[in-house]
Amino acid sequence: MAADAARRKLRPATQLVHGGTTRSSFGEMSEAMFLTQSFAYPTMEAAEARFKGEEPGFIYSRFSNPTVAMFEQRMCLLEGAEAARATASGMAAVTASMLAQLRAGDHVVAARALFGSCLFIVENLLPQFGVATTLVDGADLTQWKNAVRKETRVFFLESPTNPGLEVYDLQSIADIAHNAGARLVVDNVFATPMLQRPFEFGADMVVYSATKHIDGQGRCLGGVILASQALIEESIHNFLRQTGPAMSPFNAWVMLKGLETLPLRVARQTESASKIADFLAEQIGIARTLYPFRKDHPQATLARRQMTGGGTLVSFDVVGGKAAAFRLANALEVIKISNNLGDAKSLITHPATTTHQRLTPEARAAMGIGDGMLRLSVGLEDVDDLIDDLAAGLAAAARG
Ligand SMILES: Cc1ncc(COP(=O)(O)O)c(C=O)c1O
C-alpha cells in the first residue's frame, strides 16, 4: 500500500486511513498491534545477517517494531518526508533531534518563545555538554542572522509558538540557516501536519509531540522525528537505537488510529477556534486576543502564507490579571483546566503558573506571557456550548 499510495499520489486524508499499512498473513483490516519485545530468527545465519544489516527484518523493539513502523510510514506520507522515527514522547523527539546531531563546541540558535521543556533542552541541557546556545526573537530575521557563528549547526523554533501564537517566517529562517551551513529543526506541534508543511519552506527536520493532535483524544504519549533518509540514518537512527526512548507498539497503534481522523478533527477544531477568537476579541473583559488568522494578529499575512488554517489554539489576556484569569477558568464547566492541548476535550491553562512557571517574570514578559494570559486548546464540543461556557467565565471574572 505504501508504495502504491506514493506512486498514485493519494491525497492526505486517504493516506491517513490507508498509508503505511502492512498486513500479517491473517489479512486483518485494522492495523495489527505487535506487542512483542523481540523477534524469532529462523536460523543463526539469519540473525547474523539481520544484525549486519544484510537482510531486512525486525530485531528488537527498541530498534524498530512493525506497528511503530506503520506509524512512521504513515507520518512520512503525510509530511512528505523520506524517513521518520517515532519516540516515547514529544520531548524525547526534541531531545534526540538536538543531541543526535550536535557535539561539544557546536552552537545552536533558537527562538526564545519555546515550550518550557524545549527551552530547558536548549538553554540548560545543551550547554552541560559543551554546546553553546543563543536565544533570539524569532520574528526578527536580523537577530537570526546576527546570532550565526562559524560553529552554528542547528536553528530551532516552534511556529506558532506556545503560548503566544507568534508565527515565524520559516522560508527566510531556513535560508539564513542554510547560508550558515546549519540545519533548521521545526517543532510543528501547534500548527499540526494538516495546517503547515515545514519541509516545503526549507526545514531539514520536523518534530512532533504526537501526544497532542495526532493522538487527539488525550490517551498516549508519543513523538516523531521526520527528515531525509540520509539525516535519519546518519544521526537519529543510531542515537535512538542505543539510548532507547522507543515508542511502545500500543501507543503507535493508538497514534495510527488517531491519524485516521486527524483531518476531520483539526478542521473542526480550527473552525471552532476561529469563532471563539472572534467572540473573545469583542468582550470588554478581554484585553487582547491572539489567533494567527485574525487580521489583528501581528503576523497575520505571514500566517496565511504559510498555514492553511489558524490552528486549534487561542490565547487571550484577561482584564484584571491573574486573579481574574483564575476566576474565569475556575467558573468553566465544559472546558477543563489542563496544560495539555490538541485533545477532543477543550482545555484551558494559565501559562504563567503552569507550563512557563519555571521562567523569571522578565523572561515571561519577553515572551509576551502576562499574568492575565490564558491559553485555550479548542476541542470537538459544540462551539456554542464553548462560547456559552466562556461567557459564564467572563461574567465570573468581572464579578471580582
Ligand atoms: C510545542 C511543544 N513541543 C513539545 C512538547 C512535548 O511533548 P510531550 O509532552 O509529548 O513530551 C509539547 C507539549 O508538551 C509542546 O507543546
Short mmCIF file of C-alpha atoms and ligand atoms in Angstrom, two decimals:
data_model
loop_
_atom_site.label_atom_id
_atom_site.label_comp_id
_atom_site.label_asym_id
_atom_site.label_seq_id
_atom_site.Cartn_x
_atom_site.Cartn_y
_atom_site.Cartn_z
CA MET A 1 0.00 0.00 0.00
CA ALA A 2 2.75 2.44 0.93
CA ALA A 3 4.47 2.09 -2.47
CA ASP A 4 1.14 2.14 -4.34
CA ALA A 5 0.00 5.21 -2.46
CA ALA A 6 3.21 7.09 -3.17
CA ARG A 7 3.01 6.19 -6.87
CA ARG A 8 -0.60 7.26 -7.21
CA LYS A 9 -0.09 10.41 -5.11
CA LEU A 10 -3.09 9.78 -2.91
CA ARG A 11 -4.36 12.81 -1.05
CA PRO A 12 -3.57 13.24 2.67
CA ALA A 13 -6.99 12.15 4.00
CA THR A 14 -6.66 8.86 2.10
CA GLN A 15 -3.05 8.33 3.17
CA LEU A 16 -4.08 8.85 6.78
CA VAL A 17 -6.54 5.97 6.57
CA HIS A 18 -4.52 3.51 4.46
CA GLY A 19 -0.91 4.70 4.19
CA GLY A 20 1.87 2.57 5.63
CA THR A 21 -0.35 -0.40 6.47
CA THR A 22 1.33 -3.78 6.34
CA ARG A 23 -0.87 -6.83 6.95
CA SER A 24 0.03 -10.12 8.56
CA SER A 25 -0.93 -13.43 6.95
CA PHE A 26 -4.37 -13.13 8.60
CA GLY A 27 -5.23 -10.12 6.44
CA GLU A 28 -6.58 -8.15 9.42
CA MET A 29 -8.36 -4.93 8.37
CA SER A 30 -7.40 -2.79 11.36
CA GLU A 31 -3.66 -2.35 11.81
CA ALA A 32 -2.20 -5.14 13.94
CA MET A 33 -0.68 -4.35 17.30
CA PHE A 34 2.60 -6.24 17.60
CA LEU A 35 3.12 -6.23 21.38
CA THR A 36 6.44 -8.01 21.29
CA GLN A 37 9.89 -7.14 22.55
CA SER A 38 11.86 -9.34 20.20
CA PHE A 39 11.56 -11.41 17.02
CA ALA A 40 12.44 -15.04 16.29
CA TYR A 41 15.01 -15.77 13.58
CA PRO A 42 14.67 -18.94 11.53
CA THR A 43 18.41 -19.65 11.80
CA MET A 44 21.58 -18.28 13.40
CA GLU A 45 22.68 -17.23 9.92
CA ALA A 46 19.52 -15.13 9.56
CA ALA A 47 20.18 -13.48 12.96
CA GLU A 48 23.74 -12.68 11.89
CA ALA A 49 22.56 -11.22 8.57
CA ARG A 50 19.92 -9.01 10.24
CA PHE A 51 22.43 -7.67 12.77
CA LYS A 52 24.85 -6.89 9.94
CA GLY A 53 22.07 -5.10 8.05
CA GLU A 54 22.44 -7.53 5.15
CA GLU A 55 18.88 -8.80 5.43
CA PRO A 56 15.72 -6.81 6.19
CA GLY A 57 13.66 -7.69 9.23
CA PHE A 58 12.96 -6.73 12.80
CA ILE A 59 15.48 -7.38 15.58
CA TYR A 60 14.27 -5.83 18.83
CA SER A 61 11.50 -3.32 19.56
CA ARG A 62 13.92 -0.76 20.97
CA PHE A 63 15.24 -0.51 17.37
CA SER A 64 12.03 -0.99 15.39
CA ASN A 65 8.66 -2.75 15.54
CA PRO A 66 6.05 -3.46 12.84
CA THR A 67 3.28 -1.36 14.45
CA VAL A 68 5.66 1.51 15.14
CA ALA A 69 6.98 1.23 11.56
CA MET A 70 3.42 1.58 10.20
CA PHE A 71 3.00 4.78 12.21
CA GLU A 72 6.36 6.11 10.98
CA GLN A 73 5.49 5.31 7.38
CA ARG A 74 2.07 6.97 7.62
CA MET A 75 3.70 10.09 9.10
CA CYS A 76 6.20 10.16 6.21
CA LEU A 77 3.39 10.01 3.65
CA LEU A 78 1.52 12.80 5.41
CA GLU A 79 4.52 15.06 5.82
CA GLY A 80 6.24 14.33 2.52
CA ALA A 81 9.35 13.13 4.36
CA GLU A 82 11.70 10.35 3.32
CA ALA A 83 12.11 8.88 6.79
CA ALA A 84 10.76 9.07 10.33
CA ARG A 85 11.48 7.64 13.76
CA ALA A 86 8.87 7.51 16.50
CA THR A 87 9.75 8.21 20.13
CA ALA A 88 8.22 7.73 23.57
CA SER A 89 7.15 11.38 23.89
CA GLY A 90 7.44 14.71 22.14
CA MET A 91 10.27 15.70 24.46
CA ALA A 92 12.17 12.53 23.57
CA ALA A 93 11.85 13.61 19.92
CA VAL A 94 13.03 17.18 20.60
CA THR A 95 15.94 16.00 22.77
CA ALA A 96 17.07 13.40 20.22
CA SER A 97 16.73 15.86 17.34
CA MET A 98 19.29 18.08 19.11
CA LEU A 99 21.68 15.71 20.90
CA ALA A 100 21.97 13.32 17.95
CA GLN A 101 23.36 15.96 15.60
CA LEU A 102 25.40 18.13 17.97
CA ARG A 103 28.73 17.76 19.71
CA ALA A 104 30.80 19.82 22.16
CA GLY A 105 31.91 23.08 20.54
CA ASP A 106 28.81 23.38 18.33
CA HIS A 107 26.38 26.29 18.55
CA VAL A 108 22.57 26.41 18.36
CA VAL A 109 20.35 29.39 17.60
CA ALA A 110 16.76 29.10 18.84
CA ALA A 111 13.73 31.32 19.08
CA ARG A 112 13.22 32.35 22.70
CA ALA A 113 9.48 31.65 22.65
CA LEU A 114 9.64 27.91 23.26
CA PHE A 115 7.58 25.45 25.27
CA GLY A 116 9.14 25.29 28.79
CA SER A 117 10.79 21.84 28.38
CA CYS A 118 12.12 22.72 24.90
CA LEU A 119 13.63 25.85 26.40
CA PHE A 120 15.25 23.70 29.12
CA ILE A 121 16.89 21.49 26.47
CA VAL A 122 18.28 24.48 24.58
CA GLU A 123 19.14 26.76 27.49
CA ASN A 124 20.26 24.29 30.18
CA LEU A 125 20.89 20.79 28.85
CA LEU A 126 22.89 21.54 25.70
CA PRO A 127 25.38 23.83 27.50
CA GLN A 128 26.06 21.00 30.02
CA PHE A 129 27.55 19.09 27.09
CA GLY A 130 29.57 21.99 25.69
CA VAL A 131 27.02 23.17 23.11
CA ALA A 132 26.59 26.95 23.18
CA THR A 133 23.16 28.45 22.52
CA THR A 134 21.84 31.85 21.54
CA LEU A 135 18.17 32.76 22.02
CA VAL A 136 16.64 35.26 19.61
CA ASP A 137 13.33 36.98 18.98
CA GLY A 138 12.07 34.55 16.34
CA ALA A 139 10.12 37.22 14.45
CA ASP A 140 13.25 39.35 13.93
CA LEU A 141 15.24 37.96 10.98
CA THR A 142 18.17 40.26 11.75
CA GLN A 143 18.59 38.60 15.14
CA TRP A 144 18.77 35.15 13.50
CA LYS A 145 21.43 36.49 11.07
CA ASN A 146 23.47 38.20 13.78
CA ALA A 147 23.43 35.16 16.03
CA VAL A 148 25.23 32.97 13.48
CA ARG A 149 28.78 31.83 14.34
CA LYS A 150 31.10 29.58 12.41
CA GLU A 151 30.20 26.75 14.84
CA THR A 152 26.43 27.14 14.32
CA ARG A 153 24.94 23.76 13.37
CA VAL A 154 21.24 23.95 14.23
CA PHE A 155 18.42 26.52 14.21
CA PHE A 156 15.41 25.50 16.31
CA LEU A 157 11.92 27.01 16.55
CA GLU A 158 8.22 26.41 17.13
CA SER A 159 5.67 28.22 14.94
CA PRO A 160 3.06 29.14 16.03
CA THR A 161 4.66 29.44 19.44
CA ASN A 162 3.41 28.22 22.78
CA PRO A 163 1.51 30.09 24.20
CA GLY A 164 1.97 33.44 22.40
CA LEU A 165 0.97 32.04 18.96
CA GLU A 166 3.68 34.06 17.23
CA VAL A 167 4.30 32.99 13.65
CA TYR A 168 7.84 32.86 12.23
CA ASP A 169 8.97 33.11 8.62
CA LEU A 170 10.10 29.52 8.01
CA GLN A 171 11.48 30.08 4.49
CA SER A 172 13.59 33.11 5.43
CA ILE A 173 14.90 31.45 8.60
CA ALA A 174 15.71 28.25 6.66
CA ASP A 175 17.63 30.37 4.12
CA ILE A 176 19.66 32.05 6.88
CA ALA A 177 20.39 28.63 8.44
CA HIS A 178 21.46 27.12 5.13
CA ASN A 179 23.69 30.08 4.23
CA ALA A 180 25.41 29.49 7.57
CA GLY A 181 25.79 25.76 6.90
CA ALA A 182 23.25 24.95 9.63
CA ARG A 183 20.03 22.92 9.65
CA LEU A 184 16.57 24.13 10.59
CA VAL A 185 14.61 21.95 13.04
CA VAL A 186 10.91 22.88 13.39
CA ASP A 187 8.65 21.77 16.24
CA ASN A 188 5.36 21.78 14.32
CA VAL A 189 3.07 20.77 17.19
CA PHE A 190 0.89 23.88 17.28
CA ALA A 191 0.34 24.02 13.51
CA THR A 192 -0.26 20.24 13.18
CA PRO A 193 0.76 18.44 9.96
CA MET A 194 -2.62 19.40 8.48
CA LEU A 195 -2.10 23.18 8.57
CA GLN A 196 1.63 23.68 7.95
CA ARG A 197 4.22 21.71 5.99
CA PRO A 198 7.63 22.95 7.15
CA PHE A 199 9.62 20.88 4.61
CA GLU A 200 8.02 22.98 1.83
CA PHE A 201 9.59 26.06 3.46
CA GLY A 202 13.06 24.57 3.73
CA ALA A 203 13.03 22.83 7.13
CA ASP A 204 15.55 19.99 7.41
CA MET A 205 13.89 18.20 10.30
CA VAL A 206 10.35 18.32 11.72
CA VAL A 207 9.45 17.09 15.20
CA TYR A 208 6.07 16.45 16.82
CA SER A 209 4.65 15.67 20.17
CA ALA A 210 2.23 13.02 18.86
CA THR A 211 0.65 13.26 22.31
CA LYS A 212 -1.25 16.29 21.03
CA HIS A 213 -3.38 16.36 17.85
CA ILE A 214 -2.01 13.10 16.39
CA ASP A 215 -3.47 11.04 19.23
CA GLY A 216 -6.10 13.72 19.55
CA GLN A 217 -8.08 12.08 22.31
CA GLY A 218 -5.79 12.55 25.29
CA ARG A 219 -4.64 8.93 25.72
CA CYS A 220 -0.99 8.18 24.93
CA LEU A 221 2.34 9.98 24.91
CA GLY A 222 4.40 9.86 21.76
CA GLY A 223 6.71 11.78 19.47
CA VAL A 224 8.12 11.60 15.98
CA ILE A 225 11.15 12.97 14.10
CA LEU A 226 10.98 13.36 10.31
CA ALA A 227 13.83 14.16 7.91
CA SER A 228 15.66 12.93 4.83
CA GLN A 229 16.71 9.28 4.79
CA ALA A 230 20.34 10.37 4.98
CA LEU A 231 19.86 12.58 8.02
CA ILE A 232 17.79 9.98 9.90
CA GLU A 233 20.33 7.28 9.15
CA GLU A 234 23.44 9.31 9.84
CA SER A 235 22.33 10.81 13.16
CA ILE A 236 18.89 9.90 14.52
CA HIS A 237 18.51 6.15 13.99
CA ASN A 238 21.59 5.00 15.89
CA PHE A 239 21.10 7.57 18.66
CA LEU A 240 17.58 6.28 19.35
CA ARG A 241 18.59 2.64 18.98
CA GLN A 242 21.37 2.97 21.54
CA THR A 243 19.71 5.34 24.02
CA GLY A 244 16.25 3.75 23.96
CA PRO A 245 13.38 6.30 24.03
CA ALA A 246 11.28 3.98 21.85
CA MET A 247 7.55 4.42 21.24
CA SER A 248 5.58 1.47 22.59
CA PRO A 249 3.70 -0.59 19.95
CA PHE A 250 0.48 0.04 21.87
CA ASN A 251 0.98 3.80 21.65
CA ALA A 252 1.89 3.52 17.95
CA TRP A 253 -1.39 1.69 17.35
CA VAL A 254 -3.34 4.42 19.13
CA MET A 255 -1.49 7.04 17.05
CA LEU A 256 -2.29 5.18 13.82
CA LYS A 257 -5.96 5.27 14.77
CA GLY A 258 -5.62 8.94 15.67
CA LEU A 259 -4.16 9.75 12.25
CA GLU A 260 -7.26 8.33 10.53
CA THR A 261 -9.39 11.15 11.94
CA LEU A 262 -6.74 13.90 12.12
CA PRO A 263 -8.04 15.96 9.13
CA LEU A 264 -11.62 15.90 10.42
CA ARG A 265 -10.66 16.85 13.94
CA VAL A 266 -8.20 19.59 13.03
CA ALA A 267 -10.64 21.15 10.53
CA ARG A 268 -13.47 21.20 13.06
CA GLN A 269 -11.30 22.39 15.97
CA THR A 270 -9.79 25.12 13.78
CA GLU A 271 -13.23 26.34 12.70
CA SER A 272 -14.36 26.48 16.33
CA ALA A 273 -11.12 28.17 17.48
CA SER A 274 -11.57 30.87 14.85
CA LYS A 275 -15.17 31.55 16.01
CA ILE A 276 -14.10 31.61 19.65
CA ALA A 277 -11.26 34.04 18.88
CA ASP A 278 -13.76 36.39 17.19
CA PHE A 279 -16.10 36.10 20.18
CA LEU A 280 -13.34 36.79 22.73
CA ALA A 281 -11.97 39.75 20.77
CA GLU A 282 -15.30 41.57 21.23
CA GLN A 283 -15.53 41.13 25.02
CA ILE A 284 -14.69 44.08 27.25
CA GLY A 285 -13.18 41.70 29.84
CA ILE A 286 -10.52 40.61 27.34
CA ALA A 287 -7.56 42.94 26.81
CA ARG A 288 -6.00 41.06 23.85
CA THR A 289 -6.89 38.04 21.75
CA LEU A 290 -4.21 36.12 19.87
CA TYR A 291 -5.17 33.96 16.91
CA PRO A 292 -2.92 33.63 13.83
CA PHE A 293 -5.65 34.09 11.19
CA ARG A 294 -7.26 37.17 12.75
CA LYS A 295 -6.50 40.47 10.99
CA ASP A 296 -5.19 41.97 14.25
CA HIS A 297 -2.54 39.25 14.69
CA PRO A 298 0.94 40.81 14.24
CA GLN A 299 1.96 38.16 11.65
CA ALA A 300 -1.47 37.59 10.07
CA THR A 301 -0.18 37.90 6.48
CA LEU A 302 2.69 35.51 7.07
CA ALA A 303 0.37 33.07 8.86
CA ARG A 304 -1.94 32.98 5.83
CA ARG A 305 1.02 32.46 3.51
CA GLN A 306 2.49 29.55 5.39
CA MET A 307 -0.52 27.90 7.07
CA THR A 308 -3.82 26.71 5.65
CA GLY A 309 -5.74 27.46 8.86
CA GLY A 310 -5.23 29.46 12.06
CA GLY A 311 -4.93 26.39 14.30
CA THR A 312 -6.79 24.93 17.22
CA LEU A 313 -5.42 27.21 19.94
CA VAL A 314 -6.44 30.68 21.08
CA SER A 315 -4.57 32.71 23.69
CA PHE A 316 -6.01 35.78 25.42
CA ASP A 317 -5.28 38.28 28.17
CA VAL A 318 -7.99 38.71 30.78
CA VAL A 319 -8.51 42.23 32.16
CA GLY A 320 -7.63 42.09 35.89
CA GLY A 321 -4.54 39.86 35.64
CA LYS A 322 -4.03 36.54 37.41
CA ALA A 323 -6.97 36.81 39.83
CA ALA A 324 -9.47 37.49 37.05
CA ALA A 325 -7.95 34.80 34.79
CA PHE A 326 -8.26 32.28 37.64
CA ARG A 327 -11.89 33.31 38.31
CA LEU A 328 -12.68 32.88 34.62
CA ALA A 329 -11.08 29.43 34.36
CA ASN A 330 -12.50 28.21 37.70
CA ALA A 331 -16.04 29.10 36.56
CA LEU A 332 -15.86 26.99 33.38
CA GLU A 333 -17.91 23.81 33.28
CA VAL A 334 -17.40 22.35 29.80
CA ILE A 335 -13.81 23.50 29.26
CA LYS A 336 -11.43 21.63 31.58
CA ILE A 337 -8.34 23.03 33.31
CA SER A 338 -5.31 21.18 31.90
CA ASN A 339 -1.90 22.06 30.50
CA ASN A 340 -2.34 19.55 27.65
CA LEU A 341 -3.55 20.50 24.17
CA GLY A 342 -4.84 19.01 20.94
CA ASP A 343 -7.39 16.85 22.79
CA ALA A 344 -11.02 16.28 21.73
CA LYS A 345 -11.87 17.96 25.04
CA SER A 346 -11.35 21.73 25.26
CA LEU A 347 -8.59 22.54 27.74
CA ILE A 348 -7.52 25.81 29.33
CA THR A 349 -4.30 26.66 31.10
CA HIS A 350 -2.62 29.63 32.75
CA PRO A 351 0.89 29.54 31.25
CA ALA A 352 2.48 31.87 33.82
CA THR A 353 1.77 29.43 36.67
CA THR A 354 1.99 26.12 34.78
CA THR A 355 3.89 25.46 31.53
CA HIS A 356 6.06 28.57 31.88
CA GLN A 357 6.23 28.98 35.68
CA ARG A 358 9.93 27.97 35.72
CA LEU A 359 10.82 31.20 33.89
CA THR A 360 11.56 34.50 35.59
CA PRO A 361 8.87 37.19 35.29
CA GLU A 362 11.27 39.07 32.95
CA ALA A 363 11.69 36.03 30.69
CA ARG A 364 7.93 35.55 30.61
CA ALA A 365 7.45 39.22 29.77
CA ALA A 366 9.95 38.87 26.90
CA MET A 367 7.76 36.05 25.55
CA GLY A 368 4.58 38.13 25.95
CA ILE A 369 3.23 35.89 28.75
CA GLY A 370 1.44 38.13 31.20
CA ASP A 371 -0.28 37.16 34.46
CA GLY A 372 -3.69 37.52 32.82
CA MET A 373 -2.94 35.23 29.85
CA LEU A 374 -4.95 32.05 29.32
CA ARG A 375 -4.32 29.51 26.55
CA LEU A 376 -7.32 27.63 25.24
CA SER A 377 -6.99 24.40 23.27
CA VAL A 378 -10.28 24.07 21.41
CA GLY A 379 -11.82 20.61 21.31
CA LEU A 380 -14.64 18.91 19.46
CA GLU A 381 -17.58 20.07 21.57
CA ASP A 382 -20.36 22.18 20.02
CA VAL A 383 -18.78 25.60 19.60
CA ASP A 384 -21.86 27.35 21.01
CA ASP A 385 -21.50 25.41 24.27
CA LEU A 386 -17.88 26.53 24.44
CA ILE A 387 -18.86 30.16 23.82
CA ASP A 388 -21.60 29.95 26.49
CA ASP A 389 -19.05 28.47 28.90
CA LEU A 390 -16.57 31.29 28.20
CA ALA A 391 -19.33 33.89 28.60
CA ALA A 392 -20.11 32.47 32.05
CA GLY A 393 -16.38 32.53 32.85
CA LEU A 394 -16.13 36.16 31.76
CA ALA A 395 -19.09 37.07 33.99
CA ALA A 396 -17.36 35.40 36.95
CA ALA A 397 -14.11 37.25 36.14
CA ALA A 398 -15.96 40.58 36.06
CA ARG A 399 -17.68 39.97 39.45
CA GLY A 400 -14.32 40.36 41.15
C1 LIG B 1 5.40 22.75 21.34
C2 LIG B 1 5.61 21.51 22.14
N1 LIG B 1 6.69 20.74 21.91
C3 LIG B 1 6.92 19.61 22.60
C4 LIG B 1 6.08 19.21 23.61
C5 LIG B 1 6.41 17.98 24.40
O1 LIG B 1 5.60 16.89 24.09
P1 LIG B 1 5.37 15.66 25.10
O2 LIG B 1 4.52 16.16 26.22
O3 LIG B 1 4.70 14.64 24.23
O4 LIG B 1 6.71 15.21 25.58
C6 LIG B 1 4.92 19.98 23.89
C7 LIG B 1 3.94 19.65 24.93
O5 LIG B 1 4.05 19.03 25.91
C8 LIG B 1 4.70 21.16 23.14
O6 LIG B 1 3.63 21.94 23.38
#
